[in-house]
Coordinates of C-alpha atoms and ligand atoms in Angstrom, one line a residue:
M1288 CA -35.6 -103.7 -46.2
T1289 CA -34.0 -102.1 -49.3
I1290 CA -30.3 -102.4 -50.0
Y1291 CA -28.5 -99.4 -51.6
K1292 CA -25.0 -100.3 -52.8
F1293 CA -22.7 -97.3 -53.3
P1294 CA -20.1 -97.2 -56.1
D1295 CA -16.7 -98.9 -55.6
N1296 CA -14.2 -96.4 -54.2
F1297 CA -16.9 -94.3 -52.7
K1298 CA -15.3 -92.4 -49.8
W1299 CA -16.8 -92.3 -46.3
G1300 CA -15.8 -89.9 -43.6
S1301 CA -16.5 -86.9 -41.5
A1302 CA -15.6 -83.2 -41.3
T1303 CA -14.4 -80.6 -38.8
S1304 CA -12.9 -77.1 -38.9
A1305 CA -10.0 -75.7 -37.0
H1306 CA -11.6 -73.0 -34.9
Q1307 CA -14.5 -75.2 -33.9
I1308 CA -12.4 -78.0 -32.4
E1309 CA -8.7 -77.0 -31.9
G1310 CA -8.9 -74.6 -29.0
D1311 CA -6.7 -71.7 -28.1
N1312 CA -7.0 -69.9 -31.4
N1313 CA -6.3 -66.2 -31.7
N1314 CA -8.1 -64.8 -34.6
D1315 CA -10.9 -62.3 -35.5
W1316 CA -13.5 -64.8 -34.1
S1317 CA -11.8 -65.3 -30.8
E1318 CA -11.6 -61.5 -30.4
W1319 CA -15.3 -61.1 -31.2
E1320 CA -16.3 -63.9 -28.9
S1321 CA -14.7 -62.4 -25.8
K1322 CA -16.3 -59.0 -26.6
N1323 CA -19.8 -60.4 -27.0
A1324 CA -20.1 -63.4 -24.7
N1325 CA -21.5 -61.5 -21.8
L1326 CA -24.2 -59.8 -23.8
K1327 CA -25.1 -63.1 -25.4
A1328 CA -25.4 -64.9 -22.1
Q1329 CA -27.7 -62.0 -20.8
K1330 CA -29.9 -62.2 -23.9
A1331 CA -30.2 -65.9 -23.5
K1332 CA -32.1 -65.4 -20.3
E1333 CA -35.0 -64.0 -22.3
K1334 CA -35.6 -67.3 -23.9
K1335 CA -37.0 -70.6 -22.5
W1336 CA -34.5 -73.4 -23.1
P1337 CA -35.3 -77.1 -23.0
D1338 CA -33.9 -79.1 -20.1
H1339 CA -31.6 -81.2 -22.3
I1340 CA -29.8 -78.0 -23.3
L1341 CA -29.7 -76.4 -19.9
S1342 CA -28.2 -79.6 -18.4
N1343 CA -25.3 -79.5 -20.8
Y1344 CA -22.0 -77.8 -20.0
P1345 CA -21.6 -75.1 -21.0
N1346 CA -25.2 -74.0 -21.2
P1347 CA -26.6 -70.9 -23.0
L1348 CA -26.9 -68.9 -19.8
Q1349 CA -23.2 -69.1 -19.2
E1350 CA -20.7 -66.8 -20.8
E1351 CA -18.3 -69.6 -21.6
N1352 CA -20.8 -71.1 -24.0
Y1353 CA -20.0 -68.3 -26.4
I1354 CA -16.2 -68.5 -26.1
S1355 CA -14.5 -71.2 -28.2
G1356 CA -11.7 -71.3 -25.6
K1357 CA -10.2 -74.8 -25.5
A1358 CA -13.1 -76.1 -27.8
C1359 CA -12.5 -79.9 -28.1
D1360 CA -8.8 -79.5 -27.4
S1361 CA -8.2 -81.3 -30.6
Y1362 CA -5.0 -79.4 -31.2
N1363 CA -3.6 -81.7 -28.6
R1364 CA -6.0 -84.7 -29.0
Y1365 CA -6.1 -85.2 -32.7
E1366 CA -4.5 -88.6 -32.5
E1367 CA -7.3 -89.8 -30.2
D1368 CA -9.9 -88.2 -32.6
F1369 CA -8.4 -90.0 -35.6
D1370 CA -8.3 -93.3 -33.7
I1371 CA -12.0 -93.0 -33.4
A1372 CA -12.5 -92.1 -37.1
E1373 CA -10.5 -95.2 -38.0
K1374 CA -12.5 -97.3 -35.6
L1375 CA -15.6 -96.0 -37.3
N1376 CA -14.3 -97.3 -40.7
Q1377 CA -13.8 -93.8 -42.1
N1378 CA -11.4 -93.5 -45.0
I1379 CA -11.5 -89.7 -45.7
H1380 CA -11.4 -86.8 -43.2
R1381 CA -11.9 -83.2 -43.9
F1382 CA -10.4 -80.6 -41.6
S1383 CA -9.2 -77.1 -41.9
I1384 CA -5.9 -75.2 -41.4
E1385 CA -6.1 -72.2 -39.2
W1386 CA -4.6 -69.3 -41.2
S1387 CA -3.9 -67.3 -37.9
R1388 CA -1.7 -70.0 -36.6
I1389 CA 0.3 -70.2 -39.9
E1390 CA 0.7 -66.5 -40.4
P1391 CA 0.1 -64.8 -37.0
E1392 CA 1.6 -61.6 -38.2
E1393 CA 1.6 -60.3 -41.7
G1394 CA 4.2 -62.0 -43.7
R1395 CA 5.7 -64.0 -40.7
F1396 CA 5.1 -67.7 -41.3
N1397 CA 5.2 -70.0 -38.3
E1398 CA 7.2 -73.2 -39.1
K1399 CA 6.2 -74.8 -35.8
E1400 CA 2.5 -74.5 -36.5
M1401 CA 3.1 -75.8 -40.1
Q1402 CA 4.8 -78.8 -38.6
H1403 CA 1.8 -79.3 -36.4
Y1404 CA -0.4 -79.7 -39.5
I1405 CA 2.1 -81.9 -41.2
N1406 CA 1.9 -84.1 -38.1
V1407 CA -1.9 -84.0 -38.4
V1408 CA -1.8 -85.2 -42.0
K1409 CA 0.7 -87.9 -41.1
A1410 CA -1.6 -89.1 -38.3
L1411 CA -4.4 -89.5 -40.7
K1412 CA -2.4 -91.3 -43.3
N1413 CA -0.9 -93.6 -40.8
R1414 CA -4.5 -94.7 -40.1
G1415 CA -5.3 -95.2 -43.8
I1416 CA -7.5 -92.0 -43.9
E1417 CA -7.2 -89.6 -46.8
P1418 CA -6.9 -86.0 -45.8
M1419 CA -9.1 -83.3 -47.4
I1420 CA -7.9 -79.9 -46.3
T1421 CA -10.0 -76.7 -46.2
L1422 CA -7.8 -73.7 -46.3
W1423 CA -10.3 -71.1 -45.0
H1424 CA -13.2 -71.9 -42.8
F1425 CA -14.7 -68.5 -41.6
T1426 CA -11.8 -67.3 -39.5
N1427 CA -9.2 -64.7 -40.3
P1428 CA -5.9 -63.6 -38.7
V1429 CA -6.3 -60.5 -36.7
W1430 CA -3.9 -58.5 -38.9
F1431 CA -5.9 -59.5 -42.0
A1432 CA -9.2 -58.5 -40.4
Q1433 CA -7.7 -55.2 -39.4
K1434 CA -6.9 -54.5 -43.0
G1435 CA -10.5 -55.0 -43.8
G1436 CA -10.5 -58.8 -44.5
F1437 CA -12.0 -59.7 -47.8
L1438 CA -13.1 -56.1 -48.3
N1439 CA -9.6 -55.2 -49.0
I1440 CA -8.7 -55.1 -52.7
D1441 CA -5.4 -56.9 -52.0
S1442 CA -7.1 -59.7 -50.0
P1443 CA -6.6 -62.3 -52.8
K1444 CA -2.9 -61.5 -52.7
Y1445 CA -2.6 -62.1 -48.9
F1446 CA -4.7 -65.2 -49.1
T1447 CA -2.7 -66.7 -52.0
R1448 CA 0.6 -66.1 -50.2
Y1449 CA -0.6 -68.0 -47.2
V1450 CA -2.0 -70.8 -49.3
K1451 CA 1.2 -71.2 -51.3
F1452 CA 3.2 -71.6 -48.0
V1453 CA 0.8 -74.3 -46.8
V1454 CA 0.5 -76.2 -50.1
K1455 CA 4.3 -76.2 -50.7
N1456 CA 4.7 -77.9 -47.3
L1457 CA 2.1 -80.5 -47.9
K1458 CA 2.1 -81.1 -51.6
D1459 CA 3.6 -84.6 -51.4
Q1460 CA 1.0 -85.7 -48.8
V1461 CA -2.2 -84.2 -49.8
G1462 CA -4.2 -84.3 -53.1
L1463 CA -7.6 -82.8 -52.1
W1464 CA -7.8 -79.1 -51.2
I1465 CA -10.8 -76.9 -50.6
T1466 CA -10.0 -73.2 -50.9
F1467 CA -13.1 -71.7 -49.2
N1468 CA -15.9 -73.1 -47.0
E1469 CA -19.4 -71.5 -47.4
A1470 CA -17.7 -68.2 -48.2
T1471 CA -20.4 -66.7 -50.3
T1472 CA -23.4 -68.8 -49.3
V1473 CA -23.0 -68.2 -45.5
Y1474 CA -20.0 -66.1 -44.5
S1475 CA -20.5 -63.0 -46.6
G1476 CA -24.2 -62.8 -45.8
H1477 CA -23.8 -63.3 -42.1
S1478 CA -20.8 -61.0 -41.7
Y1479 CA -21.6 -58.2 -44.2
L1480 CA -25.3 -58.2 -44.9
K1481 CA -27.1 -59.5 -41.8
G1482 CA -24.6 -58.3 -39.1
L1483 CA -24.6 -61.7 -37.3
W1484 CA -20.9 -62.6 -37.4
P1485 CA -17.8 -60.5 -37.2
P1486 CA -17.3 -57.8 -38.3
Q1487 CA -21.2 -57.4 -38.1
H1488 CA -21.6 -55.1 -41.0
T1489 CA -24.9 -54.6 -42.8
N1490 CA -24.0 -53.2 -46.2
I1491 CA -25.0 -54.7 -49.5
L1492 CA -22.2 -53.0 -51.4
E1493 CA -19.7 -54.5 -49.0
W1494 CA -21.4 -57.9 -49.3
R1495 CA -20.9 -57.7 -53.1
R1496 CA -17.3 -56.6 -52.7
V1497 CA -16.4 -59.4 -50.3
N1498 CA -18.0 -61.9 -52.7
K1499 CA -16.1 -60.6 -55.6
N1500 CA -12.8 -60.6 -53.8
I1501 CA -13.3 -64.1 -52.5
V1502 CA -14.0 -65.3 -56.0
R1503 CA -10.8 -63.6 -57.2
A1504 CA -8.9 -65.1 -54.2
H1505 CA -10.2 -68.6 -55.1
I1506 CA -9.2 -68.3 -58.8
Q1507 CA -5.7 -67.0 -57.9
T1508 CA -5.3 -69.7 -55.3
Y1509 CA -6.5 -72.4 -57.6
K1510 CA -3.9 -71.4 -60.2
A1511 CA -1.2 -71.1 -57.6
I1512 CA -1.9 -74.6 -56.3
K1513 CA -1.9 -76.1 -59.8
E1514 CA 1.4 -74.4 -60.5
I1515 CA 3.0 -75.8 -57.3
Y1516 CA 2.0 -79.3 -58.1
N1517 CA 3.4 -79.0 -61.6
H1518 CA 6.7 -77.6 -60.4
S1519 CA 9.7 -79.8 -59.9
P1520 CA 11.3 -79.4 -56.5
A1521 CA 14.1 -77.3 -58.0
N1522 CA 11.7 -74.8 -59.3
L1523 CA 10.2 -74.3 -55.9
E1524 CA 13.1 -72.2 -55.0
S1525 CA 11.6 -69.4 -57.0
F1526 CA 8.8 -69.1 -54.5
E1527 CA 9.2 -66.6 -51.7
V1528 CA 8.9 -69.0 -48.8
E1529 CA 10.8 -72.2 -48.6
P1530 CA 8.9 -75.5 -48.1
Q1531 CA 9.5 -77.5 -45.0
R1532 CA 11.1 -80.9 -45.3
F1533 CA 9.4 -84.0 -44.0
L1534 CA 10.9 -86.7 -46.1
E1535 CA 10.1 -89.5 -43.7
V1536 CA 6.5 -89.8 -45.0
Q1537 CA 5.8 -91.6 -48.2
P1538 CA 4.1 -89.5 -50.9
R1539 CA 0.6 -90.6 -51.6
D1540 CA -0.1 -91.9 -55.1
R1541 CA -2.6 -89.3 -56.3
A1542 CA -0.7 -86.3 -55.0
T1543 CA 2.1 -86.7 -57.4
S1544 CA 3.2 -83.6 -59.3
H1545 CA 0.3 -83.6 -61.8
N1546 CA -2.5 -85.0 -59.6
V1547 CA -4.2 -82.6 -57.3
E1548 CA -7.9 -81.7 -57.0
V1549 CA -8.9 -78.3 -55.8
G1550 CA -12.5 -77.6 -54.9
I1551 CA -14.9 -75.2 -53.3
A1552 CA -17.3 -76.1 -50.5
E1553 CA -20.6 -74.3 -50.5
S1554 CA -23.7 -74.6 -48.5
N1555 CA -26.8 -75.3 -50.7
S1556 CA -30.3 -75.4 -49.4
F1557 CA -33.3 -76.6 -51.2
N1558 CA -35.5 -73.6 -51.9
P1559 CA -38.9 -74.6 -53.3
S1560 CA -41.0 -71.9 -54.8
G1561 CA -44.6 -71.5 -55.9
N1562 CA -45.7 -71.9 -59.5
S1563 CA -46.7 -68.4 -60.4
F1564 CA -44.5 -66.4 -62.8
Y1565 CA -43.6 -64.0 -60.0
E1566 CA -42.8 -66.8 -57.5
R1567 CA -40.6 -68.6 -60.0
I1568 CA -38.6 -65.5 -60.9
I1569 CA -37.9 -64.8 -57.2
G1570 CA -37.1 -68.4 -56.8
R1571 CA -34.5 -68.4 -59.6
V1572 CA -32.8 -65.2 -58.4
Y1573 CA -32.7 -66.4 -54.8
N1574 CA -31.5 -69.9 -55.7
Y1575 CA -28.7 -68.3 -57.8
Y1576 CA -27.4 -66.2 -55.0
R1577 CA -28.1 -68.8 -52.3
N1578 CA -26.6 -71.8 -54.1
L1579 CA -24.9 -71.1 -57.4
F1580 CA -23.2 -67.7 -57.4
F1581 CA -19.7 -68.9 -56.4
L1582 CA -19.7 -72.0 -58.6
S1583 CA -20.8 -70.0 -61.6
A1584 CA -18.4 -67.1 -61.0
A1585 CA -15.4 -69.3 -60.4
F1586 CA -16.2 -71.7 -63.3
P1587 CA -14.2 -73.6 -64.6
Y1588 CA -11.5 -73.1 -61.9
Y1589 CA -12.3 -75.9 -59.6
D1590 CA -11.9 -79.7 -60.0
F1591 CA -14.7 -80.8 -57.7
I1592 CA -17.7 -79.3 -55.8
G1593 CA -18.0 -79.7 -52.0
L1594 CA -21.7 -79.8 -51.2
N1595 CA -22.8 -78.9 -47.6
Y1596 CA -26.5 -79.7 -47.4
Y1597 CA -28.6 -79.5 -44.3
N1598 CA -32.1 -78.2 -44.8
L1599 CA -35.0 -76.8 -46.7
D1600 CA -35.2 -73.0 -46.9
R1601 CA -38.6 -71.2 -47.1
K1602 CA -37.5 -67.8 -48.3
V1603 CA -39.1 -68.0 -51.7
P1604 CA -42.8 -67.1 -51.7
G1605 CA -45.2 -70.0 -52.4
S1606 CA -42.9 -72.7 -51.1
Y1607 CA -45.6 -74.3 -49.1
K1608 CA -47.6 -74.9 -52.3
S1609 CA -44.9 -77.1 -53.8
V1610 CA -43.6 -78.7 -50.6
P1611 CA -45.9 -79.0 -47.5
K1612 CA -44.6 -78.1 -44.1
Q1613 CA -42.4 -80.9 -42.8
D1614 CA -42.7 -82.4 -39.3
W1615 CA -39.0 -82.8 -39.0
Y1616 CA -37.1 -79.8 -37.4
M1617 CA -33.6 -79.5 -36.2
E1618 CA -34.7 -77.6 -33.1
D1619 CA -31.3 -76.4 -31.9
M1620 CA -30.8 -74.6 -35.3
G1621 CA -34.4 -73.9 -36.3
W1622 CA -33.9 -75.8 -39.6
E1623 CA -36.6 -77.7 -41.4
I1624 CA -35.3 -81.1 -42.4
Y1625 CA -36.0 -82.4 -45.9
P1626 CA -33.8 -85.3 -47.0
K1627 CA -35.1 -85.3 -50.5
G1628 CA -33.7 -81.8 -50.9
I1629 CA -30.2 -83.2 -51.2
W1630 CA -31.3 -85.0 -54.4
H1631 CA -32.7 -81.8 -55.8
V1632 CA -29.6 -79.8 -55.1
L1633 CA -27.3 -82.5 -56.4
G1634 CA -29.4 -82.5 -59.5
Q1635 CA -28.9 -78.8 -60.1
L1636 CA -25.2 -79.1 -59.6
K1637 CA -24.9 -81.7 -62.3
K1638 CA -24.8 -79.0 -65.0
F1639 CA -21.3 -77.9 -63.8
K1640 CA -20.0 -81.3 -64.9
K1641 CA -17.6 -81.7 -61.9
P1642 CA -17.4 -84.5 -59.4
I1643 CA -19.1 -83.8 -56.1
Y1644 CA -18.2 -84.7 -52.5
I1645 CA -20.9 -84.2 -49.9
T1646 CA -18.5 -82.3 -47.6
E1647 CA -21.1 -81.7 -44.9
N1648 CA -24.4 -83.2 -43.9
G1649 CA -25.5 -83.7 -40.3
T1650 CA -27.8 -82.9 -37.5
A1651 CA -27.5 -81.3 -34.1
D1652 CA -29.0 -84.0 -31.8
S1653 CA -27.4 -84.1 -28.3
K1654 CA -29.6 -87.1 -27.3
D1655 CA -28.8 -89.0 -30.5
L1656 CA -32.5 -89.6 -31.1
V1657 CA -32.7 -89.0 -34.8
R1658 CA -29.1 -88.9 -36.1
E1659 CA -29.2 -92.4 -37.5
Q1660 CA -32.4 -91.7 -39.3
Y1661 CA -31.1 -88.4 -40.6
I1662 CA -28.0 -90.0 -42.1
K1663 CA -29.9 -92.9 -43.6
E1664 CA -32.6 -90.8 -45.2
H1665 CA -30.1 -88.4 -46.7
L1666 CA -27.9 -91.2 -48.0
K1667 CA -30.9 -92.8 -49.7
W1668 CA -31.4 -89.6 -51.8
V1669 CA -27.6 -89.4 -52.4
W1670 CA -27.8 -92.9 -53.8
R1671 CA -30.8 -92.0 -55.9
A1672 CA -28.9 -89.0 -57.4
I1673 CA -26.0 -91.3 -58.2
Q1674 CA -28.4 -93.5 -60.1
D1675 CA -29.5 -90.4 -62.0
G1676 CA -26.0 -89.8 -63.2
V1677 CA -24.7 -87.3 -60.6
E1678 CA -21.0 -88.1 -60.0
V1679 CA -20.9 -88.2 -56.2
Q1680 CA -17.5 -89.4 -54.9
G1681 CA -18.0 -89.4 -51.1
Y1682 CA -20.0 -88.5 -48.1
L1683 CA -18.5 -86.7 -45.1
Y1684 CA -20.8 -86.4 -42.0
W1685 CA -20.7 -83.1 -40.1
S1686 CA -19.2 -83.5 -37.7
L1687 CA -16.9 -86.0 -36.2
L1688 CA -17.1 -84.3 -32.8
D1689 CA -19.5 -82.0 -30.9
N1690 CA -17.9 -78.6 -31.3
F1691 CA -18.1 -74.8 -31.2
E1692 CA -21.0 -73.8 -33.4
W1693 CA -20.1 -70.2 -34.1
A1694 CA -22.6 -67.6 -32.8
Y1695 CA -24.6 -70.4 -31.0
G1696 CA -21.6 -71.5 -29.1
F1697 CA -21.6 -75.1 -27.8
I1698 CA -25.4 -75.4 -27.8
P1699 CA -25.9 -77.5 -31.0
R1700 CA -24.3 -81.0 -30.7
F1701 CA -23.6 -82.3 -34.2
G1702 CA -21.0 -84.9 -33.3
L1703 CA -20.9 -88.6 -34.1
V1704 CA -18.9 -88.4 -31.0
E1705 CA -20.1 -86.7 -27.8
V1706 CA -17.5 -84.4 -26.2
D1707 CA -17.6 -83.6 -22.5
F1708 CA -16.4 -80.0 -22.5
K1709 CA -15.2 -80.1 -18.9
I1710 CA -12.8 -82.9 -19.2
F1711 CA -12.6 -83.4 -23.0
E1712 CA -13.6 -87.0 -22.8
R1713 CA -15.0 -88.4 -26.1
R1714 CA -17.9 -90.9 -26.2
I1715 CA -19.0 -92.5 -29.4
R1716 CA -22.7 -92.1 -29.9
P1717 CA -24.8 -95.2 -31.0
S1718 CA -25.7 -93.5 -34.4
A1719 CA -21.9 -93.4 -35.1
L1720 CA -21.8 -97.2 -34.9
E1721 CA -24.6 -97.5 -37.4
Y1722 CA -22.9 -95.0 -39.7
A1723 CA -19.7 -97.0 -39.3
R1724 CA -21.5 -100.1 -40.5
I1725 CA -22.6 -98.3 -43.7
C1726 CA -19.0 -97.1 -44.2
K1727 CA -17.6 -100.6 -43.8
E1728 CA -20.2 -102.3 -46.1
N1729 CA -20.3 -99.4 -48.6
T1730 CA -24.0 -100.2 -48.5
L1731 CA -27.1 -98.7 -46.8
Q1732 CA -29.9 -100.9 -45.6
I1733 CA -33.1 -99.2 -44.8
Ligands
IFM2329 O1 -20.7 -75.9 -38.0 C1 -21.1 -75.4 -39.3 C2 -19.8 -75.5 -40.2 O2 -18.8 -74.7 -39.7 C3 -20.2 -74.9 -41.6 N1 -21.3 -75.6 -42.1 C4 -22.5 -75.7 -41.3 C5 -22.1 -76.3 -39.9 C6 -23.4 -76.4 -39.1 O3 -24.0 -75.2 -38.9

């Protein structure tokens, strides 16, 4: 048995996103889901599904599988969810704010929904869990989507206005913000190049335009957030929307006026290539667009990098020459698992000289057969990267709960906690208890 001790103050937690867990959202995704669910359920009949998937509710042959609907009902049950996170010894939690709740119509901000998220933050802090908030995680308000979403030249302006409203309301309570989740590594490709996600376009010029506008939106937002934290309360009056008051909560130490960290979460895969000149060139170009584009384009306007790492990607020719085929697959997603890949991608992020949080890493495993091993093997390589001088500050497992996995619906079960989607009962999986031990001891034993 080897003991891997993590640095003091290393953060341990888990992550979720609003649309995947809250329920009853009304945004561009919920519209798309109701239009496509029937077709998806019909198409699913063409495939042979394993018994463990067919016996779940909902299953792929049912239309409701493809509709987020009530999801995990976490909008109402977040206290229960955070009780579990606390019990599992987690001290950081990443969740997202749903833009369509905050600004359901253009320019109309919903104070009640803002208060909801203030309560969510309060609930975390009452349990000694630090909030890390993602401001955009794939979904858009319907009005924004109708304006073309991030294709619209003015999209950075709309996005920044929403962000300012949220941040002004939470600045005394929150010190860790993520502007965009997987915006250029997953979203723009799925939505504008491959036609997999709403609005299902397949246009390389649009893909480039969306990427560009998202980078612009990030930089504007980054500057706006910094400005808000440096403003005295009196100066806040110059902003167009008044911040909400919630004075009963004590400000956290690091989120004082000058201490806020704003990051970007991107999905990086490990993309081995062959050794020939041609293979290496393709590898470099692919790796740049797959992993490094946003971080390079937005540099230096972020304070930390959020790394979402799941798998090895075989798109570069010759990859089998450098890394043989692995036996380990995440079948529900069709992903090849390669824990050492997290060490490789952490190594290549080192050049940006920014602290890194692992903002997502996890496996879909409804029977909980390999989750413990998945976590431990990845953590071993995270630890190794830290020894090699990469500044990793925390690890957040994806996800706290089973949830709505976008175009797959409820099929993949990533949760440390199993959710019964009929009655919304939560059940802690055995692997979660093992992870809880690591969190408590700040040490991995393997
Ligand atoms: O569920 C998603 C999440 O929304 C973004 N990162 C990858 C996860 C698993 O596919």
